[in-house]
Amino acid sequence: MASIGWVLLLFLAQLHTLLSTSIAHRADGGNLTHLPVSFLCHPNQAKALLQLKKSFSFSRSTTRLSSWQNGTDCCLWEGVGCDPSSGHVTILDLNNRRLSTHGLDPALFSLISLQRLDLSMNDIGGGNIRSAGFERFTFLTHLNLSNSGLYGQIPPSISKLVNLLSLDLSTYNIDYSLGFYGPNYYDYYNNLWESSFDTFVANLSNLRELYLDSVDLSNSGEEWGTSLAAYVPQLQILSLADCHLSGPIHKALSRLHSLVVIKLQENFYEPSGRPFPEFFMDFPNLTVLQLSQTNLEGRLPSRPFQSKNLRVLDLSYNMNLSGHVPNFSNASSLETLRLDRTNFVYAIPTPSSNFTSLKELGLNRNLISMDFLSAFGRLESLHQLDLDCFLDNELDHDLDSGSDLGPIFSWIGQHKNLTSLGLFGCNFSGAVGNLTGLQTLEMHDCNTYGSMPSSIGNLTNLRNLYILYGFSGPMPTAIGELTNLRNLYIEGADFSGPMPAAIGELTNLRNMYIQYSGFSGSMPAPIGNLTNLEAMEISGQISGLIPNAIGQLNKLRWLVLQDCNFSGSIPSSIVNLTQLTMLDLSFNSLNGT
């Protein structure tokens, strides 16, 4: 029996060797292609993918697609997925590879078996986008071309993809202050528009998710709401932020009871406001409602939201919207509540506090009081807090100089998980220096106490510091203690004296933006120590020579020293900045070659 076993094992080993080395001949455009029988990939689809690879430039990419090699199984290539039974390519996901190409190569549209296509966060260009052959993707269920450098009208062929479940053509709103011209500068914005929203969605009845943020829909008039209600009855996610929408938020949308996420922020800028769409409060499965900057007016109904799973409610920057703080069927599920730059007030007594999951809170002047804050409890999950102290929502008034935010800061200090704090027109003292867990601090028009407190140096975990207007006097050298800082953004402040040399100690800084903020004198030479800096923009009264040490910043991709008083020659060391894609030294008194 043992000898039979050994013979069987030897036979199986030889069979394995035979199968692994045997060659199958497949027709490929009239030519014979030799592929191991174990390959799942179809040769014509591998050829199309290789042609697509040839169309890409990899100058800024995060990959070389090195696995995309002729003679290998394309089903194992980076970003490629195949059906396990047929071997057809069903997934092409090259999200955020930073690839560049001059339009979509026609080879892409021969992959007719695709079900999921994601080319987002690549510069695929827009020259041929209108004539692209998306209609060939009859099996496509998910299409993501967000932030991919597209421009012009949305290709009509996309509206023919009747099996689509998810469509994303967005340019995601980017907070420029979170890097400004740094890493986010290399996102590839779409510049798309659609003149007939009704025609566009007429065949997309299977859509569950629609993301068109920053697509210009201004020519669609008021039809967007009625069109969605008529043609896309199963829609669950509606994201139309910053689409230049007009007209009312049509009541026809009340028929879309399946809506879970509604994002309509930054729309409706015509002079006349609109009432809060009360029917949104009746959607049983609503989890996200973002209506910031939508020119809402009047009063919010006093009845509670019906959804027991509401996580995000953002009504901020609707300065004519008033009422009492909303009621919730289940406040314990709420993670974001933003009422800053509104006219909401709270009723006494306040509802029982059970905001146990709240992570982000934005409050207007009327709500900044210990009476109201105590109703929330400890808020141990709170990570972001924004306090809007502007009087009557006017930028040129702040809380009276006698107002005491000491108890408020004491309350804030109890929240050890707080990582982001925004103060808008708020008077405060050095108490901010006690919030040592902060990673982001934004101060807008916080000028009551004049100079920046030296206790700012206690915030050693800070990653992002934004100062817009306010402050006076010299910047404290304690700024150099913020050694974990990644982004420094200062605009319109009234600092005096030179830029402190201690800025050169911020060696982890990636982006520095200082515009018209009062600094005078020369640029400190220690700025050459900021060797991780990718973007630097300085405008204002800085004078003297551009220090030769600037040539040490060899990671710089963006350098703008505009409208200063620099004189002399451009330092020769600037040739070391081989990563530069933007150099602006205009409006100075520079000379030489």
Coordinates of C-alpha atoms in Angstrom, one line a residue:
M1 CA 0.0 0.0 0.0
A2 CA 2.9 2.3 0.8
S3 CA 4.4 1.9 -2.6
I4 CA 1.1 2.6 -4.3
G5 CA 0.9 5.8 -2.2
W6 CA 4.3 7.0 -3.4
V7 CA 3.4 6.2 -7.0
L8 CA 0.3 8.3 -6.6
L9 CA 2.2 11.2 -5.1
L10 CA 4.8 11.0 -7.9
F11 CA 2.0 11.0 -10.5
L12 CA 0.3 14.1 -8.9
A13 CA 3.6 15.9 -8.8
Q14 CA 4.2 15.2 -12.5
L15 CA 0.7 16.2 -13.4
H16 CA 1.1 19.5 -11.6
T17 CA 4.4 20.2 -13.5
L18 CA 2.7 19.3 -16.8
L19 CA -0.2 21.7 -16.1
S20 CA 1.9 24.5 -14.9
T21 CA 4.2 24.4 -18.0
S22 CA 1.6 23.6 -20.7
I23 CA 0.8 26.4 -23.1
A24 CA -2.6 27.3 -24.5
H25 CA -3.0 29.1 -27.8
R26 CA -5.6 31.8 -27.9
A27 CA -6.6 34.0 -30.8
D28 CA -5.9 37.6 -30.2
G29 CA -6.6 39.9 -33.2
G30 CA -5.4 37.2 -35.6
N31 CA -2.2 36.6 -33.6
L32 CA -1.5 33.7 -31.4
T33 CA -0.8 34.7 -27.8
H34 CA 0.9 32.2 -25.5
L35 CA -0.6 32.2 -22.0
P36 CA -0.5 29.6 -19.2
V37 CA -3.8 27.8 -18.8
S38 CA -4.0 29.0 -15.2
F39 CA -4.4 32.6 -16.4
L40 CA -7.9 34.0 -15.8
C41 CA -7.5 37.2 -17.8
H42 CA -8.8 37.5 -21.4
P43 CA -5.9 38.5 -23.7
N44 CA -7.9 41.2 -25.5
Q45 CA -8.8 42.8 -22.1
A46 CA -5.1 42.6 -21.0
K47 CA -4.1 44.3 -24.2
A48 CA -6.7 47.1 -23.7
L49 CA -5.4 47.7 -20.1
L50 CA -1.8 47.9 -21.4
Q51 CA -2.8 50.4 -24.0
L52 CA -4.5 52.4 -21.2
K53 CA -1.3 52.3 -19.2
K54 CA 0.6 53.7 -22.1
S55 CA -1.7 56.7 -22.1
F56 CA -0.8 57.6 -18.5
S57 CA 1.9 60.0 -17.4
F58 CA 3.5 59.0 -14.0
S59 CA 5.3 62.2 -13.2
R60 CA 3.3 62.8 -10.1
S61 CA 1.8 59.4 -9.5
T62 CA 1.9 57.3 -6.4
T63 CA 2.3 54.2 -8.5
R64 CA 4.0 53.0 -11.7
L65 CA 1.5 50.2 -12.2
S66 CA 4.5 47.9 -12.2
S67 CA 2.3 44.8 -12.0
W68 CA 0.7 45.7 -15.4
Q69 CA 3.1 43.5 -17.4
N70 CA 2.6 41.7 -20.7
G71 CA 2.5 38.0 -20.2
T72 CA 1.0 38.1 -16.7
D73 CA -2.5 37.6 -15.5
C74 CA -4.3 41.0 -15.6
C75 CA -6.7 39.8 -13.0
L76 CA -3.9 40.0 -10.5
W77 CA -2.8 43.5 -11.6
E78 CA -3.1 46.5 -9.3
G79 CA -6.6 48.0 -9.3
V80 CA -8.0 45.3 -11.5
G81 CA -10.7 42.7 -10.5
C82 CA -12.2 39.9 -12.6
D83 CA -15.2 37.7 -12.4
P84 CA -13.9 34.4 -11.0
S85 CA -15.9 32.2 -13.4
S86 CA -15.7 34.1 -16.7
G87 CA -12.4 35.9 -16.3
H88 CA -13.8 39.1 -17.6
V89 CA -12.6 42.4 -16.1
T90 CA -15.4 43.7 -13.9
I91 CA -13.5 46.2 -11.7
L92 CA -11.0 49.0 -12.5
D93 CA -10.2 51.0 -9.5
L94 CA -7.3 53.5 -9.9
N95 CA -8.5 55.9 -7.2
N96 CA -6.0 58.5 -6.1
R97 CA -3.0 57.2 -8.1
R98 CA -2.3 60.8 -9.3
L99 CA -2.1 59.6 -12.9
S100 CA -2.2 62.1 -15.8
T101 CA -3.5 61.7 -19.3
H102 CA -4.8 63.8 -22.1
G103 CA -8.3 62.5 -22.2
L104 CA -9.7 59.0 -21.8
D105 CA -8.0 56.5 -24.2
P106 CA -10.5 54.6 -26.4
A107 CA -9.1 51.3 -25.1
L108 CA -10.9 51.9 -21.8
F109 CA -14.3 51.6 -23.5
S110 CA -13.5 48.2 -24.9
L111 CA -13.7 46.8 -21.4
I112 CA -17.4 46.4 -21.8
S113 CA -17.7 43.9 -18.9
L114 CA -16.9 46.6 -16.3
Q115 CA -19.3 46.9 -13.4
R116 CA -17.2 49.3 -11.3
L117 CA -15.0 52.1 -12.6
D118 CA -13.2 54.5 -10.3
L119 CA -10.7 57.0 -11.9
S120 CA -11.2 59.6 -9.2
M121 CA -8.3 61.8 -8.0
N122 CA -6.4 61.5 -11.3
D123 CA -5.9 64.1 -14.0
I124 CA -7.6 62.3 -16.8
G125 CA -8.3 65.6 -18.7
G126 CA -11.5 66.7 -20.3
G127 CA -10.7 67.3 -23.9
N128 CA -12.7 64.3 -25.2
I129 CA -15.0 63.8 -22.3
R130 CA -18.2 64.8 -24.1
S131 CA -17.7 62.2 -26.9
A132 CA -16.5 59.5 -24.5
G133 CA -18.2 56.1 -25.0
F134 CA -19.6 55.4 -21.6
E135 CA -22.8 54.0 -23.2
R136 CA -20.7 50.8 -23.9
F137 CA -20.6 50.0 -20.2
T138 CA -24.0 48.4 -20.1
F139 CA -23.2 46.4 -16.9
L140 CA -21.8 49.4 -15.0
T141 CA -23.3 49.9 -11.5
H142 CA -20.7 52.2 -10.0
L143 CA -19.0 55.1 -11.7
N144 CA -16.7 57.5 -9.9
L145 CA -14.9 60.3 -11.8
S146 CA -14.7 62.8 -8.9
N147 CA -11.8 65.3 -8.8
S148 CA -10.4 64.0 -12.1
G149 CA -9.9 67.2 -14.2
L150 CA -13.0 67.0 -16.3
Y151 CA -14.6 70.0 -17.9
G152 CA -17.6 70.8 -20.1
Q153 CA -21.0 69.4 -20.2
I154 CA -21.6 66.0 -18.5
P155 CA -21.2 63.4 -21.3
P156 CA -24.7 62.5 -22.5
S157 CA -23.6 58.8 -22.7
I158 CA -23.4 58.7 -18.9
S159 CA -27.2 59.3 -18.7
K160 CA -27.6 56.0 -20.7
L161 CA -26.2 53.8 -18.0
V162 CA -29.5 52.4 -16.8
N163 CA -27.9 50.0 -14.4
L164 CA -26.0 52.6 -12.4
L165 CA -26.5 52.4 -8.6
S166 CA -23.8 55.0 -7.7
L167 CA -22.6 58.0 -9.7
D168 CA -20.0 60.5 -8.5
L169 CA -18.9 63.4 -10.7
S170 CA -18.1 65.7 -7.8
T171 CA -15.4 68.1 -7.0
Y172 CA -15.3 67.7 -3.3
N173 CA -15.3 70.9 -1.3
I174 CA -11.8 71.4 0.0
D175 CA -11.0 73.6 3.0
Y176 CA -8.2 75.6 1.4
S177 CA -6.9 76.5 4.8
L178 CA -6.1 72.8 5.5
G179 CA -3.1 73.1 3.3
F180 CA -4.1 75.9 0.9
Y181 CA -1.6 75.5 -2.0
G182 CA -0.1 72.4 -0.4
P183 CA -1.2 68.8 -1.0
N184 CA -4.8 69.8 -1.8
Y185 CA -3.5 71.9 -4.6
Y186 CA -2.8 68.8 -6.6
D187 CA -6.4 67.6 -6.5
Y188 CA -7.8 67.7 -10.0
Y189 CA -11.0 69.7 -9.9
N190 CA -13.9 69.0 -12.2
N191 CA -15.5 71.9 -14.0
L192 CA -18.7 70.3 -15.2
W193 CA -22.1 71.6 -16.0
E194 CA -25.5 70.3 -17.1
S195 CA -28.2 72.3 -18.8
S196 CA -31.0 69.8 -18.6
F197 CA -31.1 68.0 -15.3
D198 CA -34.4 66.4 -16.3
T199 CA -32.9 64.7 -19.4
F200 CA -29.8 63.7 -17.5
V201 CA -31.6 61.7 -14.8
A202 CA -34.5 60.4 -16.9
N203 CA -33.0 57.0 -17.5
L204 CA -31.2 56.6 -14.1
S205 CA -34.1 55.0 -12.3
N206 CA -31.9 52.5 -10.4
L207 CA -29.7 55.1 -8.8
R208 CA -29.2 54.8 -5.1
E209 CA -26.3 57.4 -4.7
L210 CA -25.9 60.6 -6.6
Y211 CA -22.9 62.9 -6.0
L212 CA -22.7 66.0 -8.2
D213 CA -21.0 68.5 -5.7
S214 CA -19.8 71.6 -7.6
V215 CA -21.4 70.6 -10.9
D216 CA -23.0 73.7 -12.3
L217 CA -26.8 73.1 -12.5
S218 CA -27.8 76.8 -12.7
N219 CA -29.3 76.3 -16.1
S220 CA -31.6 73.6 -14.9
G221 CA -33.8 76.1 -13.1
E222 CA -36.2 74.6 -10.5
E223 CA -36.6 71.2 -12.2
W224 CA -34.0 69.4 -10.2
G225 CA -36.3 68.5 -7.3
T226 CA -39.3 67.4 -9.4
S227 CA -37.0 65.4 -11.8
L228 CA -35.4 63.5 -8.9
A229 CA -38.8 62.7 -7.5
A230 CA -40.1 61.5 -10.9
Y231 CA -37.2 59.5 -12.2
V232 CA -35.1 58.3 -9.3
P233 CA -37.6 56.9 -6.8
Q234 CA -35.1 54.7 -4.8
L235 CA -32.5 57.4 -4.2
Q236 CA -30.8 57.1 -0.8
I237 CA -27.9 59.6 -1.0
L238 CA -28.4 63.0 -2.6
S239 CA -25.3 65.2 -2.6
L240 CA -25.7 68.5 -4.6
A241 CA -23.5 70.9 -2.6
D242 CA -22.4 74.1 -4.4
C243 CA -24.3 73.4 -7.6
H244 CA -25.8 76.9 -8.1
L245 CA -29.3 75.5 -7.5
S246 CA -32.1 78.0 -7.6
G247 CA -35.8 78.1 -6.7
P248 CA -37.5 76.4 -3.8
I249 CA -36.5 73.1 -2.3
H250 CA -39.5 71.5 -4.0
K251 CA -42.0 69.6 -2.0
A252 CA -41.9 66.8 -4.6
L253 CA -38.8 65.6 -2.8
S254 CA -41.1 64.5 0.0
R255 CA -41.9 61.4 -2.1
L256 CA -38.3 60.2 -1.7
H257 CA -38.8 58.5 1.6
S258 CA -35.7 56.3 1.0
L259 CA -33.4 59.3 1.4
V260 CA -30.8 58.7 4.1
V261 CA -28.3 61.5 3.2
I262 CA -29.2 65.0 2.0
K263 CA -26.4 67.5 1.2
L264 CA -27.5 70.7 -0.3
Q265 CA -25.1 73.2 1.3
E266 CA -23.8 76.3 -0.4
N267 CA -26.7 76.8 -2.8
F268 CA -29.7 79.2 -3.3
Y269 CA -28.0 82.6 -3.3
E270 CA -30.8 84.6 -4.9
P271 CA -31.9 87.5 -2.8
S272 CA -35.2 86.0 -1.5
G273 CA -34.8 83.4 1.1
R274 CA -36.8 80.2 1.5
P275 CA -38.4 78.5 4.5
F276 CA -36.9 75.4 6.0
P277 CA -38.2 72.3 4.1
E278 CA -40.3 70.9 6.9
F279 CA -40.9 67.6 5.1
F280 CA -37.2 66.7 5.6
M281 CA -38.1 66.2 9.3
D282 CA -40.4 63.3 8.4
F283 CA -37.9 61.1 6.6
P284 CA -37.8 58.0 8.8
N285 CA -34.2 56.9 7.8
L286 CA -32.5 60.3 7.6
T287 CA -28.9 60.2 9.0
V288 CA -27.3 63.3 7.4
L289 CA -29.0 66.7 6.7
Q290 CA -26.6 69.4 5.6
L291 CA -28.2 72.7 4.7
S292 CA -25.4 75.2 5.6
Q293 CA -25.4 78.4 3.6
T294 CA -28.7 77.8 1.8
N295 CA -30.3 81.2 2.5
L296 CA -33.0 79.7 4.8
E297 CA -35.2 82.1 6.7
G298 CA -38.1 82.1 9.1
R299 CA -38.5 79.7 12.0
L300 CA -37.7 76.0 12.3
P301 CA -40.8 74.0 13.4
S302 CA -40.7 73.1 17.0
R303 CA -41.7 69.5 16.4
P304 CA -38.9 66.8 16.6
F305 CA -37.2 65.1 13.7
Q306 CA -38.8 61.7 13.2
S307 CA -35.6 59.8 12.3
K308 CA -34.1 57.9 15.2
N309 CA -30.8 57.7 13.5
L310 CA -30.0 61.3 12.7
R311 CA -26.2 61.7 13.0
V312 CA -25.5 65.1 11.3
L313 CA -27.6 68.3 11.4
D314 CA -25.9 71.3 9.9
L315 CA -28.0 74.5 9.6
S316 CA -25.0 76.9 10.0
Y317 CA -24.6 80.2 8.1
N318 CA -28.4 80.7 7.7
M319 CA -28.4 84.0 9.4
N320 CA -32.1 84.6 9.1
L321 CA -33.2 81.2 10.4
S322 CA -34.4 81.2 13.9
G323 CA -36.3 79.1 16.4
H324 CA -35.5 77.0 19.4
V325 CA -32.7 74.4 19.3
P326 CA -34.3 71.4 17.5
N327 CA -35.7 68.4 19.3
F328 CA -34.5 64.9 18.3
S329 CA -36.2 61.6 18.6
N330 CA -32.9 60.1 19.7
A331 CA -30.3 62.7 20.5
S332 CA -27.9 59.9 21.6
S333 CA -27.3 59.1 17.9
L334 CA -26.4 62.7 17.0
E335 CA -22.7 63.2 16.1
T336 CA -22.7 66.7 14.5
L337 CA -24.9 69.7 15.5
R338 CA -24.0 73.0 13.8
L339 CA -26.1 76.1 14.6
D340 CA -23.3 78.7 14.3
R341 CA -24.1 81.9 12.3
T342 CA -27.9 81.4 12.9
N343 CA -30.4 83.0 15.2
F344 CA -31.4 80.0 17.2
V345 CA -32.1 80.3 20.9
Y346 CA -32.8 77.8 23.6
A347 CA -35.9 77.3 25.7
I348 CA -35.9 77.0 29.4
P349 CA -36.0 74.3 30.6
T350 CA -33.9 72.6 28.0
P351 CA -34.6 69.0 27.0
S352 CA -32.9 66.3 29.0
S353 CA -29.4 65.9 27.9
N354 CA -28.4 62.6 26.2
F355 CA -26.0 63.8 23.5
T356 CA -23.6 61.0 24.3
S357 CA -22.3 60.6 20.8
L358 CA -21.8 64.3 19.9
K359 CA -18.4 64.8 18.2
E360 CA -18.9 68.2 16.5
L361 CA -20.7 71.2 17.9
G362 CA -21.1 74.7 16.5
L363 CA -23.0 77.4 18.5
N364 CA -24.1 80.9 17.8
R365 CA -23.8 83.9 20.2
N366 CA -27.2 83.2 21.7
L367 CA -26.3 79.7 22.8
I368 CA -22.9 80.4 24.3
S369 CA -23.8 80.2 28.0
M370 CA -23.2 77.8 30.8
D371 CA -26.9 77.3 31.2
F372 CA -27.2 75.9 27.7
L373 CA -23.8 74.0 27.6
S374 CA -24.6 72.3 30.9
A375 CA -27.7 70.8 29.3
F376 CA -25.4 68.8 27.0
G377 CA -23.6 67.1 29.9
R378 CA -19.9 66.2 29.7
L379 CA -19.9 65.4 26.0
E380 CA -17.0 63.0 26.4
S381 CA -17.0 62.2 22.7
L382 CA -16.7 65.9 21.6
H383 CA -13.8 66.5 19.2
Q384 CA -14.6 69.7 17.5
L385 CA -16.2 72.9 19.0
D386 CA -16.8 76.2 17.1
L387 CA -18.0 79.3 19.0
D388 CA -19.5 82.1 17.0
C389 CA -19.5 85.2 19.2
F390 CA -20.3 87.8 16.5
L391 CA -23.1 90.1 17.5
D392 CA -26.1 89.9 15.2
N393 CA -24.0 88.0 12.8
E394 CA -22.0 91.1 11.9
L395 CA -18.2 90.6 11.4
D396 CA -17.4 94.0 12.9
H397 CA -18.8 93.4 16.3
D398 CA -17.8 90.9 19.0
L399 CA -18.8 90.1 22.5
D400 CA -18.6 93.1 24.9
S401 CA -15.2 93.5 26.4
G402 CA -16.7 92.8 29.8
S403 CA -18.0 89.4 28.7
D404 CA -16.3 86.6 30.6
L405 CA -15.6 83.4 28.8
G406 CA -13.6 82.1 31.7
P407 CA -16.3 79.6 32.7
I408 CA -16.8 78.6 29.1
F409 CA -13.1 77.7 28.8
S410 CA -13.3 75.9 32.1
W411 CA -16.1 73.8 30.6
I412 CA -14.2 73.3 27.4
G413 CA -11.1 72.2 29.4
Q414 CA -13.1 69.2 30.8
H415 CA -13.4 67.7 27.3
K416 CA -10.0 65.9 27.1
N417 CA -10.8 64.5 23.6
L418 CA -11.3 68.0 22.1
T419 CA -8.9 68.2 19.1
S420 CA -10.4 71.2 17.2
L421 CA -11.5 74.6 18.4
G422 CA -12.8 77.5 16.4
L423 CA -13.3 81.0 18.0
F424 CA -15.0 83.6 15.9
G425 CA -15.2 87.1 17.3
C426 CA -14.7 85.7 20.8
N427 CA -12.9 87.4 23.6
F428 CA -10.5 85.2 25.4
S429 CA -7.3 85.3 27.5
G430 CA -4.4 82.9 27.8
A431 CA -6.9 80.2 28.8
V432 CA -6.6 78.7 25.3
G433 CA -3.2 77.6 26.3
N434 CA -4.6 75.0 28.7
L435 CA -6.3 73.0 25.9
T436 CA -3.2 71.0 25.3
G437 CA -4.9 68.2 23.4
L438 CA -5.8 70.6 20.5
Q439 CA -4.7 69.6 17.0
T440 CA -6.5 72.4 15.1
L441 CA -7.0 76.0 16.4
E442 CA -8.8 78.7 14.3
M443 CA -9.1 82.2 15.6
H444 CA -11.1 84.8 13.6
D445 CA -11.2 88.4 14.8
C446 CA -10.1 87.4 18.3
N447 CA -8.5 90.7 19.1
T448 CA -9.8 91.9 22.5
Y449 CA -6.7 91.2 24.4
G450 CA -4.3 92.5 21.8
S451 CA -1.2 90.4 21.6
M452 CA -1.2 86.7 21.1
P453 CA -0.7 85.0 24.5
S454 CA 2.7 83.3 25.0
S455 CA 0.7 80.3 26.4
I456 CA 0.1 79.4 22.7
G457 CA 3.4 77.5 23.1
N458 CA 1.7 75.0 25.4
L459 CA -0.3 73.5 22.4
T460 CA 2.5 71.1 21.4
N461 CA 0.0 68.7 19.8
L462 CA -1.2 71.4 17.4
R463 CA -1.1 70.4 13.7
N464 CA -3.1 73.3 12.2
L465 CA -3.1 77.0 13.3
Y466 CA -5.3 79.5 11.4
I467 CA -5.4 83.2 12.4
L468 CA -7.6 85.6 10.4
Y469 CA -7.6 89.2 11.6
G470 CA -7.1 90.4 15.1
F471 CA -4.1 90.3 17.4
S472 CA -1.5 93.0 17.6
G473 CA 2.1 93.5 18.8
P474 CA 4.9 91.0 18.1
M475 CA 4.3 87.4 17.6
P476 CA 5.7 85.6 20.7
T477 CA 8.7 83.4 20.3
A478 CA 6.7 80.6 21.9
I479 CA 5.4 79.9 18.4
G480 CA 8.5 77.9 18.0
E481 CA 7.3 75.4 20.6
L482 CA 4.6 74.1 18.1
T483 CA 7.0 71.6 16.6
N484 CA 4.2 69.3 15.4
L485 CA 2.6 72.1 13.3
R486 CA 1.8 71.1 9.7
N487 CA -0.2 74.1 8.5
L488 CA 0.2 77.8 9.4
Y489 CA -2.3 80.2 8.0
I490 CA -2.2 83.9 8.9
E491 CA -4.2 86.5 7.1
G492 CA -5.0 90.2 7.9
A493 CA -3.6 90.1 11.4
D494 CA -2.0 93.2 12.9
F495 CA 1.3 91.8 14.2
S496 CA 4.2 94.2 14.4
G497 CA 7.9 93.8 14.3
P498 CA 9.8 91.1 12.4
M499 CA 8.7 87.6 11.7
P500 CA 10.1 85.7 14.6
A501 CA 13.2 83.6 13.9
A502 CA 11.5 80.9 16.0
I503 CA 9.3 80.0 13.0
G504 CA 12.4 78.2 11.8
E505 CA 11.9 75.7 14.6
L506 CA 8.6 74.4 13.0
T507 CA 10.5 71.7 11.2
N508 CA 7.4 69.6 10.5
L509 CA 5.6 72.4 8.7
R510 CA 4.2 71.5 5.3
N511 CA 2.3 74.7 4.3
M512 CA 2.9 78.3 5.4
Y513 CA 0.6 81.1 4.3
I514 CA 1.2 84.6 5.7
Q515 CA -0.7 87.4 3.9
Y516 CA -0.7 91.1 4.9
S517 CA -0.3 90.4 8.6
G518 CA 1.8 93.4 9.7
F519 CA 5.3 91.8 9.8
S520 CA 8.1 94.0 8.8
G521 CA 11.8 93.7 8.4
S522 CA 13.7 90.9 6.7
M523 CA 12.7 87.2 6.3
P524 CA 14.6 85.3 9.0
A525 CA 17.3 83.0 7.7
P526 CA 16.3 80.1 10.0
I527 CA 13.3 79.7 7.6
G528 CA 15.8 77.5 5.7
N529 CA 15.3 74.9 8.4
L530 CA 11.8 74.2 7.2
T531 CA 12.9 71.4 5.0
N532 CA 9.6 69.6 4.9
L533 CA 7.8 72.7 3.6
E534 CA 5.8 72.0 0.4
A535 CA 4.1 75.4 -0.1
M536 CA 5.0 78.9 1.1
E537 CA 3.2 82.1 0.3
I538 CA 4.1 85.4 1.9
S539 CA 2.7 88.9 1.0
G540 CA 3.1 92.2 2.9
Q541 CA 5.8 94.3 4.3
I542 CA 8.6 91.8 4.5
S543 CA 11.7 93.5 3.0
G544 CA 15.4 93.1 2.5
L545 CA 17.1 90.2 0.6
I546 CA 15.5 86.9 -0.1
P547 CA 17.7 84.7 2.1
N548 CA 20.0 82.3 0.3
A549 CA 18.8 79.6 2.8
I550 CA 15.5 79.4 0.8
G551 CA 17.4 77.0 -1.5
Q552 CA 17.4 74.4 1.3
L553 CA 13.6 74.0 1.0
N554 CA 14.0 71.3 -1.7
K555 CA 10.5 69.9 -1.2
L556 CA 8.8 73.2 -2.2
R557 CA 6.2 72.8 -4.9
W558 CA 4.7 76.2 -4.5
L559 CA 6.6 79.4 -3.7
V560 CA 4.9 82.8 -3.8
L561 CA 6.7 85.9 -2.4
Q562 CA 4.4 88.5 -4.0
D563 CA 4.0 92.2 -3.2
C564 CA 6.6 92.3 -0.5
N565 CA 9.5 94.8 -0.5
F566 CA 12.3 92.4 -1.4
S567 CA 15.3 93.9 -3.1
G568 CA 18.6 92.7 -4.6
S569 CA 19.1 89.6 -6.7
I570 CA 17.1 86.4 -6.7
P571 CA 19.4 84.0 -4.7
S572 CA 21.1 81.5 -7.0
S573 CA 20.2 78.7 -4.5
I574 CA 16.7 78.9 -5.9
V575 CA 17.8 76.5 -8.6
N576 CA 17.9 73.8 -6.0
L577 CA 14.1 73.9 -5.8
T578 CA 13.6 71.2 -8.4
Q579 CA 10.1 70.3 -7.3
L580 CA 8.6 73.7 -8.0
T581 CA 5.5 74.0 -10.1
M582 CA 4.7 77.6 -9.1
L583 CA 7.1 80.4 -8.6
D584 CA 5.8 84.0 -8.2
L585 CA 8.2 86.8 -7.2
S586 CA 6.2 89.6 -8.7
F587 CA 5.7 93.2 -7.3
N588 CA 9.1 93.4 -5.6
S589 CA 12.3 95.4 -6.4
L590 CA 14.4 92.5 -7.5
N591 CA 17.2 92.8 -10.1
G592 CA 19.7 90.7 -12.0
T593 CA 19.2 87.7 -14.1

